[in-house]
CSV table of C-alpha atoms in Angstrom, one decimal:
chain,number,residue,atom,x,y,z
A,8,MET,CA,-126.5,52.4,49.4
A,9,ASP,CA,-127.4,54.9,47.2
A,10,HIS,CA,-124.7,57.7,46.2
A,11,VAL,CA,-125.9,61.5,45.5
A,12,ASN,CA,-123.8,64.2,44.2
A,13,GLU,CA,-125.1,67.1,45.3
A,14,LEU,CA,-126.7,67.6,48.7
A,15,GLY,CA,-129.7,68.8,46.9
A,16,ASP,CA,-130.5,65.0,45.5
A,17,ALA,CA,-130.7,64.0,48.5
A,18,LEU,CA,-133.7,66.1,49.2
A,19,PRO,CA,-136.6,65.0,50.7
A,20,ALA,CA,-134.9,62.4,52.3
A,21,GLN,CA,-134.9,62.4,56.2
A,22,ALA,CA,-131.4,62.9,57.5
A,23,SER,CA,-130.8,60.0,59.3
A,24,ASP,CA,-130.9,58.5,55.6
A,25,LEU,CA,-127.5,60.4,54.3
A,26,ILE,CA,-124.2,59.8,56.0
A,27,HIS,CA,-121.1,61.6,54.3
A,28,VAL,CA,-117.8,60.4,53.5
A,29,GLU,CA,-114.8,62.2,53.1
A,30,VAL,CA,-112.1,61.3,50.6
A,31,CYS,CA,-108.5,62.7,51.4
A,32,LYS,CA,-106.6,62.4,47.8
A,33,THR,CA,-102.9,62.1,48.1
A,34,GLN,CA,-100.5,64.9,47.1
A,35,ASN,CA,-99.5,63.4,43.5
A,36,SER,CA,-102.9,62.5,42.6
A,37,ILE,CA,-104.2,63.3,39.1
A,38,ALA,CA,-107.3,61.3,39.0
A,39,LYS,CA,-110.4,63.5,39.0
A,40,ASP,CA,-112.9,63.8,41.4
A,41,GLY,CA,-116.2,60.9,39.7
A,42,GLU,CA,-113.3,58.7,39.2
A,43,ILE,CA,-112.6,58.6,42.7
A,44,GLN,CA,-116.1,58.3,44.3
A,45,ASN,CA,-116.8,55.3,42.2
A,46,LEU,CA,-113.4,53.9,43.5
A,47,VAL,CA,-114.4,54.0,47.3
A,48,LEU,CA,-118.1,53.7,46.2
A,49,HIS,CA,-117.2,50.1,45.4
A,50,TYR,CA,-114.8,50.0,48.0
A,51,LEU,CA,-117.1,50.7,50.8
A,52,GLU,CA,-119.4,47.8,49.6
A,53,THR,CA,-117.5,45.4,50.4
A,54,VAL,CA,-116.4,46.7,53.9
A,55,ALA,CA,-117.7,44.4,56.3
A,56,SER,CA,-118.9,46.5,59.2
A,57,MET,CA,-119.1,50.3,58.6
A,58,LYS,CA,-119.6,52.6,61.6
A,59,TYR,CA,-119.8,56.5,62.1
A,60,GLY,CA,-116.5,57.8,62.9
A,61,ASP,CA,-114.7,55.5,61.1
A,62,ILE,CA,-110.9,56.2,59.5
A,63,TYR,CA,-109.9,54.0,56.8
A,64,THR,CA,-106.2,54.4,56.1
A,65,ASP,CA,-105.3,50.7,54.9
A,66,PHE,CA,-105.8,49.8,51.3
A,67,ALA,CA,-103.9,47.2,51.0
A,68,GLY,CA,-105.0,44.5,48.3
A,69,GLN,CA,-106.5,47.4,46.5
A,70,SER,CA,-106.1,48.3,42.8
A,71,ASP,CA,-102.1,50.7,42.0
A,72,ILE,CA,-104.9,54.0,41.0
A,73,PHE,CA,-107.0,53.5,44.1
A,74,THR,CA,-103.7,53.4,46.6
A,75,ASN,CA,-102.0,55.6,44.1
A,76,ASN,CA,-104.8,58.5,44.8
A,77,ILE,CA,-106.5,58.2,47.9
A,78,ASP,CA,-104.8,58.9,51.3
A,79,HIS,CA,-107.4,58.0,53.9
A,80,ILE,CA,-111.4,57.8,53.8
A,81,VAL,CA,-113.5,59.3,57.0
A,82,ILE,CA,-116.9,57.7,57.5
A,83,SER,CA,-118.7,61.3,59.4
A,84,GLU,CA,-121.1,62.1,61.7
A,85,SER,CA,-124.7,62.8,60.7
A,86,SER,CA,-128.1,64.0,62.7
A,87,ASN,CA,-128.2,60.0,63.4
A,88,SER,CA,-124.4,59.4,64.1
A,89,ASN,CA,-125.2,57.8,67.7
A,90,SER,CA,-126.0,54.0,66.2
A,91,VAL,CA,-123.2,51.6,66.6
A,92,SER,CA,-123.2,50.8,62.7
A,93,ILE,CA,-124.7,51.5,59.7
A,94,ASP,CA,-127.2,49.4,57.7
A,95,LYS,CA,-125.8,50.3,54.4
A,96,SER,CA,-129.2,48.8,52.8
A,97,LYS,CA,-131.1,51.9,54.4
A,98,VAL,CA,-128.9,55.2,53.6
A,99,LYS,CA,-127.3,57.3,50.8
A,100,MET,CA,-123.9,57.8,50.6
A,101,MET,CA,-122.3,61.7,49.9
A,102,ILE,CA,-118.9,61.3,49.0
A,103,HIS,CA,-116.9,64.1,49.3
A,104,VAL,CA,-113.5,64.4,47.6
A,105,TYR,CA,-110.6,67.0,48.4
A,106,THR,CA,-106.8,68.0,48.4
A,107,LEU,CA,-105.1,69.1,51.5
A,108,ASN,CA,-103.5,72.7,51.1
A,109,THR,CA,-99.7,71.7,52.7
A,110,GLU,CA,-98.7,75.6,53.0
A,111,GLY,CA,-98.9,77.3,56.3
A,112,ALA,CA,-100.8,80.6,57.4
A,113,ALA,CA,-99.5,83.8,55.8
A,114,SER,CA,-99.9,86.9,57.6
A,115,GLU,CA,-102.4,89.7,55.7
A,116,GLU,CA,-100.1,93.0,55.8
A,117,ILE,CA,-101.2,96.1,55.3
A,118,GLU,CA,-99.2,98.7,53.9
A,119,GLU,CA,-98.1,102.0,56.3
A,120,GLU,CA,-95.6,103.5,57.4
A,121,GLU,CA,-95.0,100.4,58.8
A,122,ASP,CA,-96.3,97.2,58.0
A,123,ILE,CA,-98.7,95.9,60.2
A,124,SER,CA,-100.0,92.2,60.6
A,125,ALA,CA,-103.5,92.3,59.9
A,126,ALA,CA,-105.1,88.7,59.9
A,127,ASN,CA,-103.6,85.1,59.4
A,128,HIS,CA,-104.8,83.7,55.9
A,129,TRP,CA,-104.9,79.9,54.9
A,130,ILE,CA,-105.8,78.1,51.9
A,131,LEU,CA,-108.4,75.5,52.9
A,132,PRO,CA,-108.7,72.4,52.7
A,133,SER,CA,-105.2,73.0,55.0
A,134,SER,CA,-103.6,69.9,56.4
A,135,GLU,CA,-102.7,72.0,59.6
A,136,PHE,CA,-106.6,71.4,60.9
A,137,GLU,CA,-107.0,67.8,59.2
A,138,GLY,CA,-108.8,65.9,62.1
A,139,LEU,CA,-109.1,68.7,64.2
A,140,TRP,CA,-113.3,68.6,63.6
A,141,GLU,CA,-113.0,64.8,64.6
A,142,ASN,CA,-111.0,65.3,67.4
A,143,LEU,CA,-113.1,68.6,69.3
A,144,ILE,CA,-115.2,66.4,71.7
A,145,PHE,CA,-118.3,68.5,73.5
A,146,ASP,CA,-121.0,67.8,75.5
A,147,HIS,CA,-124.2,68.9,73.4
A,148,ASP,CA,-124.4,68.4,69.0
A,149,VAL,CA,-123.4,72.0,68.7
A,150,LYS,CA,-120.8,70.8,65.8
A,151,GLN,CA,-124.2,69.1,63.9
A,152,GLN,CA,-125.9,72.3,64.9
A,153,LEU,CA,-123.6,74.4,62.9
A,154,LEU,CA,-123.3,72.4,60.0
A,155,ASN,CA,-127.3,72.4,59.5
A,156,TYR,CA,-126.6,76.1,60.3
A,157,SER,CA,-124.3,76.7,57.6
A,158,SER,CA,-126.0,74.7,55.1
A,159,THR,CA,-129.6,76.2,55.5
A,160,THR,CA,-127.6,79.4,54.8
A,161,LEU,CA,-126.2,78.2,51.7
A,162,LEU,CA,-129.6,76.9,50.5
A,163,PHE,CA,-131.5,79.7,51.0
A,164,SER,CA,-129.0,82.0,49.6
A,165,ASP,CA,-128.8,79.8,46.5
A,166,LYS,CA,-132.9,79.5,46.8
A,167,GLU,CA,-132.7,83.6,46.8
A,168,VAL,CA,-135.1,83.7,49.8
A,169,ASP,CA,-135.5,87.5,50.3
A,170,PRO,CA,-133.6,88.9,53.3
A,171,ASN,CA,-135.7,91.5,53.5
A,172,ILE,CA,-139.1,88.7,54.9
A,173,ILE,CA,-136.5,86.1,56.4
A,174,ALA,CA,-133.5,87.6,58.1
A,175,TRP,CA,-130.1,85.8,58.1
A,176,ASN,CA,-126.6,87.5,58.8
A,177,ARG,CA,-124.3,84.8,58.1
A,178,VAL,CA,-122.8,85.6,61.8
A,179,VAL,CA,-121.9,83.3,64.3
A,180,LEU,CA,-120.6,83.7,68.1
A,181,LEU,CA,-119.2,81.2,70.2
A,182,HIS,CA,-118.7,82.9,73.7
A,183,GLY,CA,-117.5,80.9,77.2
A,184,PRO,CA,-114.3,80.8,79.2
A,185,PRO,CA,-111.0,80.2,78.1
A,186,GLY,CA,-109.5,77.1,76.9
A,187,THR,CA,-112.5,75.4,75.8
A,188,GLY,CA,-112.0,75.3,72.3
A,189,LYS,CA,-114.2,77.6,70.3
A,190,THR,CA,-111.3,79.3,68.1
A,191,SER,CA,-110.3,75.6,67.2
A,192,LEU,CA,-113.9,74.6,66.7
A,193,CYS,CA,-114.2,77.7,64.1
A,194,LYS,CA,-111.0,76.9,62.6
A,195,ALA,CA,-112.2,72.9,62.4
A,196,LEU,CA,-115.9,74.7,60.9
A,197,ALA,CA,-114.2,76.8,58.1
A,198,GLN,CA,-112.2,73.4,57.1
A,199,LYS,CA,-115.3,71.4,56.6
A,200,LEU,CA,-117.5,73.6,55.3
A,201,THR,CA,-114.9,73.7,52.4
A,202,ILE,CA,-114.8,70.0,52.1
A,203,ARG,CA,-118.5,69.4,52.3
A,204,HIS,CA,-119.3,71.9,49.6
A,205,SER,CA,-116.5,70.9,47.5
A,206,ASN,CA,-118.8,70.5,44.4
A,207,ARG,CA,-119.7,74.0,44.5
A,208,PHE,CA,-116.6,75.7,46.1
A,209,ARG,CA,-113.3,74.9,44.7
A,210,TYR,CA,-111.1,76.2,47.8
A,211,GLY,CA,-111.8,77.8,50.8
A,212,GLN,CA,-110.1,81.0,52.6
A,213,LEU,CA,-109.7,81.4,56.1
A,214,ILE,CA,-108.8,85.1,57.3
A,215,GLU,CA,-108.0,84.9,61.6
A,216,ILE,CA,-108.7,88.9,63.1
A,217,ASN,CA,-107.4,89.2,66.6
A,218,SER,CA,-109.3,92.1,67.1
A,219,HIS,CA,-107.9,93.0,70.5
A,220,SER,CA,-104.4,93.2,68.7
A,221,LEU,CA,-106.0,95.4,66.1
A,222,PHE,CA,-107.4,97.6,68.7
A,223,SER,CA,-104.5,97.8,70.6
A,224,LYS,CA,-102.3,99.6,67.2
A,225,TRP,CA,-105.3,101.2,65.7
A,226,PHE,CA,-106.6,103.7,67.2
A,227,SER,CA,-104.5,106.4,66.1
A,228,GLU,CA,-105.7,105.3,62.3
A,229,SER,CA,-109.5,105.6,63.0
A,230,GLY,CA,-111.3,103.5,60.6
A,231,LYS,CA,-108.6,103.9,57.6
A,232,LEU,CA,-106.4,100.5,58.5
A,233,VAL,CA,-110.1,98.6,59.1
A,234,MET,CA,-111.2,99.3,55.6
A,235,LYS,CA,-108.0,98.7,53.5
A,236,MET,CA,-108.2,95.2,55.9
A,237,PHE,CA,-111.7,94.6,54.9
A,238,GLN,CA,-110.5,95.7,51.2
A,239,ARG,CA,-108.4,92.8,51.2
A,240,ILE,CA,-111.2,90.4,51.9
A,241,GLN,CA,-113.8,91.4,49.4
A,242,GLU,CA,-110.8,90.5,46.8
A,243,LEU,CA,-111.2,87.3,48.2
A,244,ILE,CA,-114.9,87.3,48.5
A,245,ASP,CA,-115.4,88.6,44.5
A,246,ASP,CA,-114.0,85.1,43.7
A,247,PRO,CA,-117.3,82.9,43.6
A,248,SER,CA,-115.8,79.6,43.9
A,249,ALA,CA,-114.3,80.7,47.1
A,250,LEU,CA,-116.0,79.7,50.2
A,251,VAL,CA,-114.4,82.9,52.5
A,252,CYS,CA,-115.1,82.2,56.5
A,253,VAL,CA,-114.1,85.4,58.9
A,254,LEU,CA,-112.8,84.5,62.2
A,255,ILE,CA,-112.6,87.4,64.7
A,256,ASP,CA,-111.1,85.9,67.9
A,257,GLU,CA,-112.0,87.9,70.9
A,258,VAL,CA,-114.9,90.0,69.8
A,259,GLU,CA,-115.5,91.7,73.1
A,260,SER,CA,-112.3,93.7,72.8
A,261,LEU,CA,-115.6,95.8,70.8
A,262,THR,CA,-116.6,96.3,73.8
A,263,ALA,CA,-114.1,97.5,75.7
A,264,ALA,CA,-113.0,99.8,72.9
A,265,ARG,CA,-116.3,101.7,72.9
A,266,THR,CA,-117.3,101.4,76.0
A,267,ALA,CA,-114.0,103.1,77.0
A,268,ALA,CA,-114.5,105.4,74.2
A,269,MET,CA,-117.7,106.8,75.9
A,270,LYS,CA,-116.5,107.2,79.2
A,271,GLY,CA,-113.7,109.7,77.9
A,272,THR,CA,-110.8,107.3,78.8
A,273,GLU,CA,-110.0,106.0,75.0
A,274,PRO,CA,-109.7,108.3,71.8
A,275,SER,CA,-112.8,109.1,70.6
A,276,ASP,CA,-111.3,107.5,67.2
A,277,ALA,CA,-112.1,104.1,69.2
A,278,ILE,CA,-115.7,104.8,67.9
A,279,ARG,CA,-115.2,105.2,64.5
A,280,VAL,CA,-112.8,101.9,64.7
A,281,VAL,CA,-115.7,99.8,65.7
A,282,ASN,CA,-118.2,101.5,64.0
A,283,ALA,CA,-115.6,100.5,60.9
A,284,LEU,CA,-115.7,97.1,61.7
A,285,LEU,CA,-119.2,96.8,62.3
A,286,THR,CA,-120.2,98.7,59.0
A,287,GLN,CA,-118.2,96.3,56.8
A,288,ILE,CA,-119.4,93.2,58.7
A,289,ASP,CA,-122.7,94.3,57.2
A,290,GLN,CA,-121.2,95.1,54.1
A,291,ILE,CA,-119.6,91.5,53.4
A,292,ARG,CA,-122.6,89.3,54.9
A,293,LYS,CA,-124.8,90.3,52.2
A,294,TYR,CA,-122.3,87.5,49.8
A,295,PRO,CA,-123.5,84.2,49.7
A,296,ASN,CA,-120.0,82.5,49.7
A,297,VAL,CA,-119.2,84.2,53.3
A,298,MET,CA,-119.2,83.3,56.9
A,299,ILE,CA,-118.4,85.4,60.3
A,300,LEU,CA,-117.3,83.3,63.0
A,301,THR,CA,-116.0,85.2,66.0
A,302,THR,CA,-115.3,84.0,69.8
A,303,SER,CA,-115.4,85.7,73.5
A,304,ASN,CA,-114.3,84.8,76.5
A,305,ILE,CA,-115.9,86.9,78.5
A,306,THR,CA,-119.6,86.4,78.0
A,307,GLY,CA,-121.4,89.6,79.9
A,308,ALA,CA,-119.0,92.0,78.0
A,309,ILE,CA,-120.2,91.8,74.2
A,310,ASP,CA,-121.3,94.4,72.4
A,311,LEU,CA,-124.7,94.4,72.1
A,312,ALA,CA,-124.6,95.6,68.4
A,313,PHE,CA,-122.8,93.0,67.3
A,314,VAL,CA,-124.8,90.6,69.2
A,315,ASP,CA,-128.1,91.4,67.3
A,316,ARG,CA,-126.2,90.2,64.2
A,317,ALA,CA,-125.2,87.0,65.3
A,318,ASP,CA,-128.0,84.5,64.3
A,319,ILE,CA,-126.0,81.4,66.3
A,320,LYS,CA,-124.9,82.7,70.1
A,321,GLN,CA,-123.7,79.7,71.5
A,322,TYR,CA,-122.3,78.6,74.9
A,323,ILE,CA,-118.8,76.7,75.2
A,324,GLY,CA,-118.1,75.6,78.4
A,325,PRO,CA,-116.1,73.7,79.9
A,326,PRO,CA,-115.9,70.0,79.5
A,327,SER,CA,-118.3,67.7,81.7
A,328,GLU,CA,-117.3,64.1,83.3
A,329,ASN,CA,-118.0,62.4,79.7
A,330,ALA,CA,-116.5,64.4,77.8
A,331,ILE,CA,-113.1,64.3,79.9
A,332,PHE,CA,-113.4,60.5,79.5
A,333,SER,CA,-113.5,60.8,75.9
A,334,ILE,CA,-111.1,63.1,75.5
A,335,TYR,CA,-108.4,60.9,77.3
A,336,HIS,CA,-109.8,58.0,75.4
A,337,SER,CA,-109.0,59.5,72.6
A,338,CYS,CA,-105.1,60.6,73.7
A,339,ILE,CA,-104.3,56.7,74.7
A,340,ASN,CA,-105.5,55.8,71.6
A,341,GLU,CA,-103.3,57.9,69.6
A,342,LEU,CA,-100.8,56.9,71.7
A,343,LYS,CA,-101.1,53.5,71.3
A,344,LYS,CA,-101.1,54.0,67.5
A,345,ARG,CA,-98.1,55.6,67.6
A,346,GLN,CA,-96.4,52.5,70.2
A,347,ILE,CA,-95.8,54.7,72.9
A,348,ILE,CA,-98.5,52.8,75.2
A,349,THR,CA,-98.9,48.9,74.2
A,350,ARG,CA,-101.7,48.3,72.7
A,351,ALA,CA,-105.3,46.5,74.7
A,352,ASN,CA,-108.6,47.3,74.8
A,353,LEU,CA,-109.9,49.9,76.3
A,354,PRO,CA,-113.7,49.8,76.0
A,355,ASP,CA,-115.1,53.8,75.3
A,356,LEU,CA,-118.3,55.4,77.1
A,357,ARG,CA,-120.5,54.0,74.1
A,358,THR,CA,-119.8,50.4,75.0
A,359,LEU,CA,-119.6,51.0,78.9
A,360,LYS,CA,-123.3,52.3,78.5
A,361,MET,CA,-124.4,49.5,76.3
A,362,MET,CA,-123.0,47.2,79.4
A,363,ARG,CA,-125.0,49.6,81.6
A,364,PHE,CA,-121.9,50.8,83.5
A,365,GLN,CA,-121.3,46.9,84.9
A,366,GLU,CA,-118.0,47.1,85.8
A,367,ASN,CA,-115.8,43.6,85.0
A,368,GLU,CA,-112.5,42.5,84.3
A,369,ALA,CA,-112.5,43.1,80.8
A,370,ASN,CA,-113.6,46.6,81.4
A,371,SER,CA,-111.7,48.0,84.8
A,372,THR,CA,-109.3,50.2,82.9
A,373,SER,CA,-111.9,52.0,81.5
A,374,PHE,CA,-113.8,52.3,85.1
A,375,ARG,CA,-109.9,54.0,86.6
A,376,LEU,CA,-110.4,56.1,83.2
A,377,LEU,CA,-113.5,57.6,84.8
A,378,GLU,CA,-112.4,58.1,88.2
A,379,VAL,CA,-109.5,60.0,86.4
A,380,ALA,CA,-112.1,62.0,84.5
A,381,ARG,CA,-114.5,62.6,87.3
A,382,LYS,CA,-111.4,64.5,89.4
A,383,SER,CA,-110.5,66.1,86.1
A,384,CYS,CA,-113.9,68.3,86.2
A,385,GLY,CA,-112.9,72.1,85.9
A,386,LEU,CA,-110.1,71.7,83.6
A,387,SER,CA,-110.4,73.4,80.5
A,388,GLY,CA,-110.3,71.2,76.8
A,389,ARG,CA,-106.7,73.2,76.5
A,390,THR,CA,-105.1,72.0,79.8
A,391,LEU,CA,-106.9,68.4,79.9
A,392,ARG,CA,-105.2,67.8,75.7
A,393,LYS,CA,-101.7,68.5,77.7
A,394,LEU,CA,-101.9,66.4,80.4
A,395,PRO,CA,-100.7,63.4,78.0
A,396,PHE,CA,-97.8,64.9,77.5
A,397,LEU,CA,-97.0,66.0,80.7
A,398,THR,CA,-97.9,62.6,82.3
A,399,HIS,CA,-95.2,61.2,80.3
A,400,ALA,CA,-92.8,63.6,81.2
A,401,LEU,CA,-93.5,64.0,84.6
A,402,PHE,CA,-94.2,60.3,85.7
A,403,LEU,CA,-92.9,57.6,82.9
A,404,GLN,CA,-89.7,59.3,81.8
A,405,GLY,CA,-88.0,55.7,83.3
A,406,CYS,CA,-89.9,54.1,81.2
A,407,THR,CA,-89.3,52.7,77.1
A,408,SER,CA,-92.9,50.8,76.9
A,409,PHE,CA,-96.1,50.6,79.4
A,410,THR,CA,-99.4,49.3,79.8
A,411,GLN,CA,-102.6,51.7,79.4
A,412,GLU,CA,-103.1,50.4,83.2
A,413,GLN,CA,-99.2,51.9,84.0
A,414,PHE,CA,-100.7,55.1,82.1
A,415,ILE,CA,-104.3,55.6,83.4
A,416,ALA,CA,-102.0,55.8,87.1
A,417,ALA,CA,-99.5,58.1,86.0
A,418,LEU,CA,-102.1,60.4,84.3
A,419,SER,CA,-104.0,60.3,87.8
A,420,ARG,CA,-100.9,61.3,89.7
A,421,CYS,CA,-100.3,64.7,86.8
A,422,VAL,CA,-104.2,65.4,87.5
A,423,ASP,CA,-103.6,65.3,91.6
A,424,LYS,CA,-100.4,67.7,90.5
A,425,GLN,CA,-102.4,69.6,88.3
A,426,LEU,CA,-104.9,70.3,90.7
A,427,ALA,CA,-102.8,71.0,93.3
A,428,ASP,CA,-100.6,73.8,91.0
A,429,ARG,CA,-103.6,75.2,90.2
A,430,GLU,CA,-104.8,76.1,93.5
A,431,LEU,CA,-101.1,76.8,95.0
A,432,LEU,CA,-101.1,79.5,92.1
A,433,ALA,CA,-104.6,80.6,92.8
A,434,ASN,CA,-103.1,81.1,96.5
A,435,GLU,CA,-100.4,83.3,95.6
A,436,ILE,CA,-102.2,85.6,93.5
A,437,GLN,CA,-104.6,85.9,96.3
A,438,LYS,CA,-102.1,86.7,98.4
A,439,GLN,CA,-100.5,89.5,96.1
A,440,TYR,CA,-103.9,91.1,95.7
A,441,ASP,CA,-104.2,91.0,99.8
A,442,ASN,CA,-100.7,92.7,99.6
A,443,ASN,CA,-101.6,95.4,97.0
A,444,SER,CA,-104.7,96.1,98.9
A,445,SER,CA,-102.8,96.5,102.2
A,446,GLU,CA,-100.2,99.0,101.1
A,447,HIS,CA,-102.9,100.8,99.0
A,448,LEU,CA,-104.7,101.5,102.6
A,449,LEU,CA,-101.2,102.1,104.4
A,450,THR,CA,-99.9,104.8,101.9
A,451,PRO,CA,-100.2,107.9,104.0
A,452,LYS,CA,-102.5,110.9,103.1
A,453,LYS,CA,-101.5,114.5,102.8
A,454,SER,CA,-104.3,115.8,105.2
A,455,VAL,CA,-105.7,119.4,103.9
A,456,SER,CA,-103.4,121.6,105.5
A,457,GLY,CA,-100.8,119.5,103.3
A,458,GLU,CA,-99.9,117.0,106.9
A,459,GLU,CA,-99.2,113.4,106.1
A,460,THR,CA,-102.0,111.3,108.2
A,461,GLU,CA,-101.0,108.8,110.5
A,462,HIS,CA,-103.1,105.1,109.4
A,463,ILE,CA,-104.2,102.6,112.1
A,464,HIS,CA,-105.8,99.8,112.7
A,465,THR,CA,-108.8,99.8,115.7
A,466,ASN,CA,-110.9,96.8,116.6
A,467,GLY,CA,-110.2,96.0,112.1
A,468,ILE,CA,-111.2,99.4,111.2
A,469,LEU,CA,-108.7,101.8,109.4
A,470,GLU,CA,-109.1,104.6,110.9
A,471,SER,CA,-106.6,107.8,110.5
A,472,ARG,CA,-105.3,111.0,112.7
């Protein structure tokens, strides 16, 4: 098992030969990163079995310098992370050491007649996003693709590849329905990139711009405030030791503003705001230490001028049955970890696949969870993450302790209630829409002579006389 310090040291080794180990230092650690790397390398050599996704937090028996300086260790993913265990004799390890910033988000304000909150600002890696990447579950390898894209972006910049010959814009667009994890994925990616490239960048900066709020407030000021906001971002980019990630949420607001302005329903300032924003994006994407991450809830309404700038246009849809099972499985493990559910074995999806999905006494509880996952299809990831809480709140309040079988049965009832409530709400919305439509059709109209006309229905056809 070898150790490399830089990503380039691992090339041209195959991606399957390289694994990433992320080491979070304690807040009061004073040890140097190189010293921590050696401690971790020696520790992992003593670990009997190591798998992708393993998290080590119990360091009993280790030296004081180890326990005083290392909070936890994560064996992160690689392009070959489907294997059950890692053959340590055939891999190279890249150890990333980092310290979490415990301060929350700061509000970036622009001073005008009244302060305007332009964006939220985090110093990375942030404790707010710790573990977020590992808990985002998708049906395809979108997370690995984004990491590979980012690594290639930095590699091409380092090698000074001529962008006039080979073009890349450092712009990512994630689109899909609400609640599927697009914004969370962007934040987790910014955190992950800061950790993975800690040898190159001392820290990261995440600036989150809500474009919907931007356009609703800044029409009257045209592009002036947009320029001021990006001047602040430019100040952050000017520090070469910082990796700056700019997150633009709900970027489809660009299209709404531009389209409305062209139709004359919004002031012409709207076009200037949009053009100013696109111009600023074109300016900052030239820097090697910046990434522009964007999201959209409305796939068909994204501004084509912006789409053309995006290197990656990734659809993020609702989770499948397998992804839902994995989400529920992670939630149950968390509740067992916190001693809310009594500990018991719950085979995961990978184990069930190895068993060829043959049900037996040892895995029957997992099959009950699969049934719940199956009927949960159609619910967003945001909703799925809330259901364990609602399950306890609505169906398990009288229990001080319960088994995972009891919890899964209650979770099934909670899903049924969620689906019934959603259908009821949809029916109420449709009823209200139908009532509004009827009221509009039956409103007395003025005739040319100024007299009101009477509307009547004849065989379902609306007439007036």
